[in-house]
Coordinates of C-alpha atoms and ligand atoms in Angstrom, one line a residue:
X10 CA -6.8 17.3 -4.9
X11 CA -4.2 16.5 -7.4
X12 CA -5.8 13.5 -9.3
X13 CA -2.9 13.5 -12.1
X14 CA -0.2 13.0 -9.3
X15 CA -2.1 10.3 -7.4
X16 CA -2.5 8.7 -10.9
X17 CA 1.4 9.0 -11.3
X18 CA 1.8 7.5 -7.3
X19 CA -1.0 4.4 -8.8
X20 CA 1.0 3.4 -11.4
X21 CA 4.1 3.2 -10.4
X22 CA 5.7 -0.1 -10.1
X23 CA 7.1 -1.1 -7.1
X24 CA 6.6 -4.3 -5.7
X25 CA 7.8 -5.0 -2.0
X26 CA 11.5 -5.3 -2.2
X27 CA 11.5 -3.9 -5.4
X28 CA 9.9 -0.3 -4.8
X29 CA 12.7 1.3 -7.8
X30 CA 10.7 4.4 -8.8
X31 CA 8.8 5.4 -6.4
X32 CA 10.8 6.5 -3.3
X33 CA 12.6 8.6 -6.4
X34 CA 9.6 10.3 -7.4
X35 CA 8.2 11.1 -3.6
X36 CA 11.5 13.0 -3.1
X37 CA 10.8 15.0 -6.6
X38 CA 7.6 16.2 -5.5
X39 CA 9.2 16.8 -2.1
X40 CA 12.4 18.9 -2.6
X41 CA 12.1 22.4 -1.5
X42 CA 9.2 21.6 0.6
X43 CA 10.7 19.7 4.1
X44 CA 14.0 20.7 5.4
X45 CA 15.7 17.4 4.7
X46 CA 15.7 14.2 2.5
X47 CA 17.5 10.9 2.8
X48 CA 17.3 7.5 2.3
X49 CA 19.1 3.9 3.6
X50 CA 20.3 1.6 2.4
X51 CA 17.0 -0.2 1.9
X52 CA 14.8 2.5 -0.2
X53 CA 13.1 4.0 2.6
X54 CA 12.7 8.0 2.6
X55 CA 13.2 10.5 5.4
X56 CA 11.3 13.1 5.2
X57 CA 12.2 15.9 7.9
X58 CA 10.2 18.8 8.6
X59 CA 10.1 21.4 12.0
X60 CA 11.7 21.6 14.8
X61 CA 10.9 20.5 18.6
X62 CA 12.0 18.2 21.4
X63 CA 9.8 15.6 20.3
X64 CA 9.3 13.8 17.4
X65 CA 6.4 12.9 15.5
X66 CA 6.9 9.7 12.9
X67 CA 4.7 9.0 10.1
X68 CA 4.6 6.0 8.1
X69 CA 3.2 5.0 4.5
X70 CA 4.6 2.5 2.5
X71 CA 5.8 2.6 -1.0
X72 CA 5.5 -1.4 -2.0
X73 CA 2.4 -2.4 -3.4
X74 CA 1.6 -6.1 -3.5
X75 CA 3.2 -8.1 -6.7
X76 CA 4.6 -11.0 -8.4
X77 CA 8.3 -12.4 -8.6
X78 CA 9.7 -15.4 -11.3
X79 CA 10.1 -18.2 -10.0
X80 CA 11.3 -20.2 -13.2
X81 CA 11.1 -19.9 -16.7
X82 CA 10.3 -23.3 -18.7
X83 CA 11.8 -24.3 -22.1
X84 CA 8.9 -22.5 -23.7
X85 CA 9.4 -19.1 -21.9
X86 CA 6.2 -19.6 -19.9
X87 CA 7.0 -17.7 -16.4
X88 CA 5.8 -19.3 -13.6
X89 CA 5.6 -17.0 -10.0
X90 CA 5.6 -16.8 -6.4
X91 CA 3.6 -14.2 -4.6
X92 CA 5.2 -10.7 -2.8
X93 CA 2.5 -9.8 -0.4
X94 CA -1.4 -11.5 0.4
X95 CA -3.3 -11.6 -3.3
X96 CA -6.6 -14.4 -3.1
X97 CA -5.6 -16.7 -6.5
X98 CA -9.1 -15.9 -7.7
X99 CA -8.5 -12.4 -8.9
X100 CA -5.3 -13.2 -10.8
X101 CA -6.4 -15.2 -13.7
X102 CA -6.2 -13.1 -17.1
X103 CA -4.5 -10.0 -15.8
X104 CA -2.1 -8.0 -17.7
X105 CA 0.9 -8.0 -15.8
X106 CA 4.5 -6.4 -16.5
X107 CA 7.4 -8.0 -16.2
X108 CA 10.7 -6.2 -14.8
X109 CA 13.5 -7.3 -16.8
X110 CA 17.0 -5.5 -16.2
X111 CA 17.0 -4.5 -19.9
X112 CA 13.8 -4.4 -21.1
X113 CA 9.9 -4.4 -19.3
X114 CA 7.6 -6.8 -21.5
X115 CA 3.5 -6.8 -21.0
X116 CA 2.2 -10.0 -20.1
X117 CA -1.0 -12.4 -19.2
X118 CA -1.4 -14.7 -16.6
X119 CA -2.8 -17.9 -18.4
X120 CA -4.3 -21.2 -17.6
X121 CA -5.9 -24.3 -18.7
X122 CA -9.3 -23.4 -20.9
X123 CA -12.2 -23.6 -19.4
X124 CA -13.4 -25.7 -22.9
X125 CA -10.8 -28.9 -22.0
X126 CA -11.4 -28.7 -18.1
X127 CA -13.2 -32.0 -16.8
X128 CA -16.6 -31.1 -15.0
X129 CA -15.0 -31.0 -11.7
X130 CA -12.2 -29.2 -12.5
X131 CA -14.5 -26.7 -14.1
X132 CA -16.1 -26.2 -10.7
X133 CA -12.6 -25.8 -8.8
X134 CA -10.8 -22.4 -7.7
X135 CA -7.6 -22.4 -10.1
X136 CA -4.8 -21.4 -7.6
X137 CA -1.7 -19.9 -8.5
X138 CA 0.4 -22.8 -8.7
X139 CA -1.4 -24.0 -11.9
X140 CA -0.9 -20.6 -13.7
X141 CA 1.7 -19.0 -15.9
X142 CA 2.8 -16.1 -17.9
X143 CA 2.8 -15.3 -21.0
X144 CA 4.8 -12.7 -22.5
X145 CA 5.1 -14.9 -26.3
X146 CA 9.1 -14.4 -25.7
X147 CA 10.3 -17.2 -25.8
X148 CA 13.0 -18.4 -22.9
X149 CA 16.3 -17.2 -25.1
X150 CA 14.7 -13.9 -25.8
X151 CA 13.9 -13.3 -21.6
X152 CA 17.1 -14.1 -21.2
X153 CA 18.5 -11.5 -23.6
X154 CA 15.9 -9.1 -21.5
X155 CA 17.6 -9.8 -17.9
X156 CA 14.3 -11.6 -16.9
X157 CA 15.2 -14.3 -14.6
X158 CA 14.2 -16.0 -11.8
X159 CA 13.8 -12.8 -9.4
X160 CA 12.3 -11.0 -11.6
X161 CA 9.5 -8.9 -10.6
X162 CA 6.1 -8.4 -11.6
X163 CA 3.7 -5.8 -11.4
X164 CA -0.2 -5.6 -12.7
X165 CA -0.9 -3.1 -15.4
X166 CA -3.7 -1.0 -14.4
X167 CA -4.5 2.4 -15.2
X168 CA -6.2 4.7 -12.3
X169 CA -9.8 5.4 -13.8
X170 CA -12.1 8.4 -12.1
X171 CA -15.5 6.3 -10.7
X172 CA -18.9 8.6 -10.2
X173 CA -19.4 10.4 -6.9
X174 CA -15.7 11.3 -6.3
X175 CA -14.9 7.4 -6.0
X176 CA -11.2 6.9 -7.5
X177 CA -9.9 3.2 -8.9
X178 CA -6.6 2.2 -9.4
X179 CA -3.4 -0.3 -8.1
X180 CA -1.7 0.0 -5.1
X181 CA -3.6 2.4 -3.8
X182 CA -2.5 0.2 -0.6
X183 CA -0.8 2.1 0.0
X184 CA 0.5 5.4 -2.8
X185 CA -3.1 6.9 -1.4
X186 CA -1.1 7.0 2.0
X187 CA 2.2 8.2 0.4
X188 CA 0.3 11.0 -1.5
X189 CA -1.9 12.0 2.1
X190 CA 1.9 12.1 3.4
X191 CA 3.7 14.2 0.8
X192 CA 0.2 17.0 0.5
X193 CA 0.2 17.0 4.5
X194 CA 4.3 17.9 4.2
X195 CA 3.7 20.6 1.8
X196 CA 0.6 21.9 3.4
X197 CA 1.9 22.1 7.3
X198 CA 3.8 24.4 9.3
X199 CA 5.0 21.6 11.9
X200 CA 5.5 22.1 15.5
X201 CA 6.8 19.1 16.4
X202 CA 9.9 17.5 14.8
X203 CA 8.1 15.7 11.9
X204 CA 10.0 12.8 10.4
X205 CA 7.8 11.2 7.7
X206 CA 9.1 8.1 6.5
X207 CA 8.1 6.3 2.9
X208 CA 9.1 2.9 4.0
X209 CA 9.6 0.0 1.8
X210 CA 8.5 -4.2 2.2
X211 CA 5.6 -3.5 4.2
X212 CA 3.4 -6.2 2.6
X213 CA 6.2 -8.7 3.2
X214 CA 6.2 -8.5 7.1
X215 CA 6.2 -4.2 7.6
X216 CA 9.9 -4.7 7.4
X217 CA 11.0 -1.1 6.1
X218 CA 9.1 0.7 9.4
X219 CA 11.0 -1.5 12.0
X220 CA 14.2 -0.5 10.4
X221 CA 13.5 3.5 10.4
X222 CA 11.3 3.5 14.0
X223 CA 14.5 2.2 14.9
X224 CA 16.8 4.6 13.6
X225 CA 14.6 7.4 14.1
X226 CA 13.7 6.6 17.5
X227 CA 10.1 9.0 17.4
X228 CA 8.8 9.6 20.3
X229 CA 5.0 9.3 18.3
X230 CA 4.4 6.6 15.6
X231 CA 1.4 7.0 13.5
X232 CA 1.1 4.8 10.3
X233 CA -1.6 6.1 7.3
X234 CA -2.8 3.4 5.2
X235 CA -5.8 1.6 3.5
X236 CA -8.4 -0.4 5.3
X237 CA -11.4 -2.5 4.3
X238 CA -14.8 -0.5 3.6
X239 CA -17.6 -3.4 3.7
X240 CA -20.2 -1.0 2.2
X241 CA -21.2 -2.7 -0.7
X242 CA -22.9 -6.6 -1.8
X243 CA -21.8 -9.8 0.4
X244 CA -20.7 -8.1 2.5
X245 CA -22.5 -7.9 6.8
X246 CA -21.9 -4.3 8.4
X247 CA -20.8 -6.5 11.4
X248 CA -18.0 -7.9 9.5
X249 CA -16.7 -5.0 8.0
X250 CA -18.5 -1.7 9.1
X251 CA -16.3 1.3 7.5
X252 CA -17.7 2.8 5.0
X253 CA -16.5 4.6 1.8
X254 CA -16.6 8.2 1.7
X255 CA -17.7 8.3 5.3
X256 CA -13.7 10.1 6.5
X257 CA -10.6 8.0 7.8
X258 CA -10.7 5.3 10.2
X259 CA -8.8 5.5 13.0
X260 CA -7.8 2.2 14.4
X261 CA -8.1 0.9 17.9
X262 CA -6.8 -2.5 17.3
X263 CA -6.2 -4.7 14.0
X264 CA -4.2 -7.5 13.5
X265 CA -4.5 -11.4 12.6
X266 CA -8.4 -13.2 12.1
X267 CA -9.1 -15.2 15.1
X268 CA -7.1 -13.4 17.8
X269 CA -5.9 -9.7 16.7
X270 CA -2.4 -11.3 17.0
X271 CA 0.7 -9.1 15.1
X272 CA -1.4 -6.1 14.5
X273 CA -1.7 -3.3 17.2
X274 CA -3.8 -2.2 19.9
X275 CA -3.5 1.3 19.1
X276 CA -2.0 3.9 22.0
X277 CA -4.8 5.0 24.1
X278 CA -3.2 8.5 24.8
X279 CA -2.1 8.9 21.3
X280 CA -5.7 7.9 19.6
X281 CA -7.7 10.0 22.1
X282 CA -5.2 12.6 21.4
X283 CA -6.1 12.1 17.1
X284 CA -10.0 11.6 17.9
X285 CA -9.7 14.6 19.8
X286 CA -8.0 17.1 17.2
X287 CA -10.2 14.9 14.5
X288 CA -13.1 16.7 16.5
X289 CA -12.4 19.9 17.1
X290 CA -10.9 20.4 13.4
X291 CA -14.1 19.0 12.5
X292 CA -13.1 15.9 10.1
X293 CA -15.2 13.4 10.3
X294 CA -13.2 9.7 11.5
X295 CA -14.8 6.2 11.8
X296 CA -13.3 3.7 14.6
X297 CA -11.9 0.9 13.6
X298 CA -11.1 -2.9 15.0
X299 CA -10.0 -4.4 11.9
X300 CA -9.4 -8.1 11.9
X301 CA -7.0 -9.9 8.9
X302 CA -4.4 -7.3 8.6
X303 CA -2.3 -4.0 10.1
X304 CA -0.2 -1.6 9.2
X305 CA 3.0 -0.1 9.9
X306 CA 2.5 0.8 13.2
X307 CA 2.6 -2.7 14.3
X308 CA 6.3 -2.3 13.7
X309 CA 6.9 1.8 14.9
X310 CA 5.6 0.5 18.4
X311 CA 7.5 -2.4 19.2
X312 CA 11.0 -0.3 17.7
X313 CA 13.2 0.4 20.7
X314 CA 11.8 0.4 24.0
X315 CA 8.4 0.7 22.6
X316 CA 6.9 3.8 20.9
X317 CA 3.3 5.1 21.4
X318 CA 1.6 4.1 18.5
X319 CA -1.8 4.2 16.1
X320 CA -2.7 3.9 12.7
X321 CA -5.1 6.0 10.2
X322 CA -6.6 4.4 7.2
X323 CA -8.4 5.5 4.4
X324 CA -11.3 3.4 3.2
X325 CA -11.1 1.0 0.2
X326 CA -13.3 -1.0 -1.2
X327 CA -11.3 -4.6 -3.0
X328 CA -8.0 -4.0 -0.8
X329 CA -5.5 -6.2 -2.3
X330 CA -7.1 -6.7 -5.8
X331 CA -5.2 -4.6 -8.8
X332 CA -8.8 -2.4 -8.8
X333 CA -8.9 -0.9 -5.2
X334 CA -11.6 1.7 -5.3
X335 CA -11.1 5.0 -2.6
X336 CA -13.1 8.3 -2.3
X337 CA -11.6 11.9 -3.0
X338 CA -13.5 12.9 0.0
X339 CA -12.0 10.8 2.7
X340 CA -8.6 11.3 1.1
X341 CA -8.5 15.1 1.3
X342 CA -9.9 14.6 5.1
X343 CA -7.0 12.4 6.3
X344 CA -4.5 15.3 4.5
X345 CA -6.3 17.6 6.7
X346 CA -6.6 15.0 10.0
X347 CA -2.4 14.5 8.8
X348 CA -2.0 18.4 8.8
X349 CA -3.5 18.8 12.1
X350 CA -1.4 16.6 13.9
X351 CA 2.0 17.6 12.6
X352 CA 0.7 21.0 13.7
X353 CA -0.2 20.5 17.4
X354 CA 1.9 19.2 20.3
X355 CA 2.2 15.6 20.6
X356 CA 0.5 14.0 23.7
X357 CA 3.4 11.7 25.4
Ligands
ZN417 ZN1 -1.0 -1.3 3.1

């Protein structure tokens, strides 16, 4: 695989309404390789390859999770409101950047030292609220910048190569899907009519998908995107049993804790139809009921008058932390799970 362009895909900033650069460098890698491009009004991008009477969407989404200002003090310390689920615990001291219309200015999300916290604050999760950025402007100079309130915020992290083919970078919820998407493109001869869409605002309520499932009106949805893997400490096999390295998941339902409500309970035709082809291509999937989260094909299958739907996901260890740790392995066998099905006839 193409480490250097998934690195490109990691660190690109594009927060969930904010997604700027990345559609734009998806269709560069794309041009000459699918038969058309386009984009809405939004930011999501059309990918069309192949030729049928049916048509197979495929969904990954561009926004990573992020920060937006919410207001700037006297000082020029930025306080923030979340884009997307991040825990308050793994935001303290992070290197952010800050998105300002003229100029992009590192920063560091402060608090309170520890050394002048009472003894019970010291024993206390910080959340967000009481936290700030720091960028030493001051407020004149972020003003001269274009940062403002609605300004947003991404974490600065490099992708870093682990041992044993284990990758870690940001947003890899969800660029590793947008990467399987764009080397499945290049890499199939489709024989259905293959529309892969790069949506935007997924982490905000999987907003981008329900606008394109509904434009495109697919006959298939299938959504590729990161899930949990519970392989490693504090962590039961009962509560999260996928494991890294192990191939995709394929989902059979996922959605909120509790009651698997807004998520999906995956198509039965159109997941026997991916375990099957999984099988006989012989890639190696895990099932999947994931419980705290979906994907995009929550949306695709409630677009119109409903569109047989199911999700793939690639492993990840720390989903949603700004180090989100994937293998090489199970991302070159979803490419070849993604090739597969743009190259058979779909099941409904
Ligand atoms: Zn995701």
């Amino acid at each position: 695989m193409n480490v250097e362009l998934l690195r490109r895909f990691s660190e690109a900033p594009g927060v969930a309404g904010f997604e700027y650069g990345v559609p734009a460098l998806i269709k560069s890698e794309l041009e000459g390789a699918v038969d058309r491009l386009w984009e809405d009004k939004f930011g999501n991008l059309y990918a069309e390859k192949g030729r049928g009477d049916k048509t197979l969407m495929m969904a990954a989404h561009t926004d990573e999770i992020g920060l937006i200002v919410k207001h700037v003090d006297d000082k020029g310390f930025i306080r923030f409101a979340k884009l997307g689920g991040i825990a308050d615990h793994i935001l303290l001291s992070q290197r952010v950047l800050v998105h300002g219309m003229r100029r992009r200015l590192p920063g560091v999300i402060g608090c309170k030292a520890f050394h002048v916290m009472k003894e019970d604050e010291r024993r206390q999760l910080i959340t967000y609220d009481k936290m700030f950025i720091d960028t030493g402007a001051t407020k004149e100079q972020l003003e001269s910048y274009g940062i403002k309130v609605g300004t947003p915020i991404t974490f600065d992290r490099k992708l870093t190569e682990l041992e044993n083919g284990l990758l870690v970078g940001k947003a890899m919820d969800d660029r590793a899907g947008c990467y399987a998407l764009v080397d499945a493109l290049k890499r199939a001869a489709p024989k259905n009519r293959v529309v892969c869409v790069f949506t935007v605002q997924e982490e905000v309520g999987l907003r981008g998908a329900t606008m394109s499932a509904n434009a495109i009106r697919p006959d298939v949805g299938v959504a590729i995107d990161t899930t949990i893997a519970g392989d490693h400490p504090d962590i039961a096999e009962q509560e999260a049993s996928i494991k890294i390295g192990k191939g995709p998941s394929i989902v059979v339902a996922d959605g909120r804790r509790d009651s698997l409500g807004g998520g999906l309970i995956s198509n039965p035709l159109v997941r026997g139809w991916m375990m099957e082809i999984a099988e006989k291509s012989g890639i190696r999937i895990q099932l999947e009921v994931l419980e705290g989260g979906t994907t995009d094909a929550a949306a695709i299958q409630l677009a119109q008058a409903g569109i047989p739907s199911a999700a793939i996901s690639i492993p990840s260890r720390y989903v949603h932390s700004f180090s989100e740790v994937i293998s090489k392995n199970d991302l070159e066998e979803s490419i070849k799970l993604l090739v597969r099905l743009m190259e058979e006839k779909i099941p409904v």
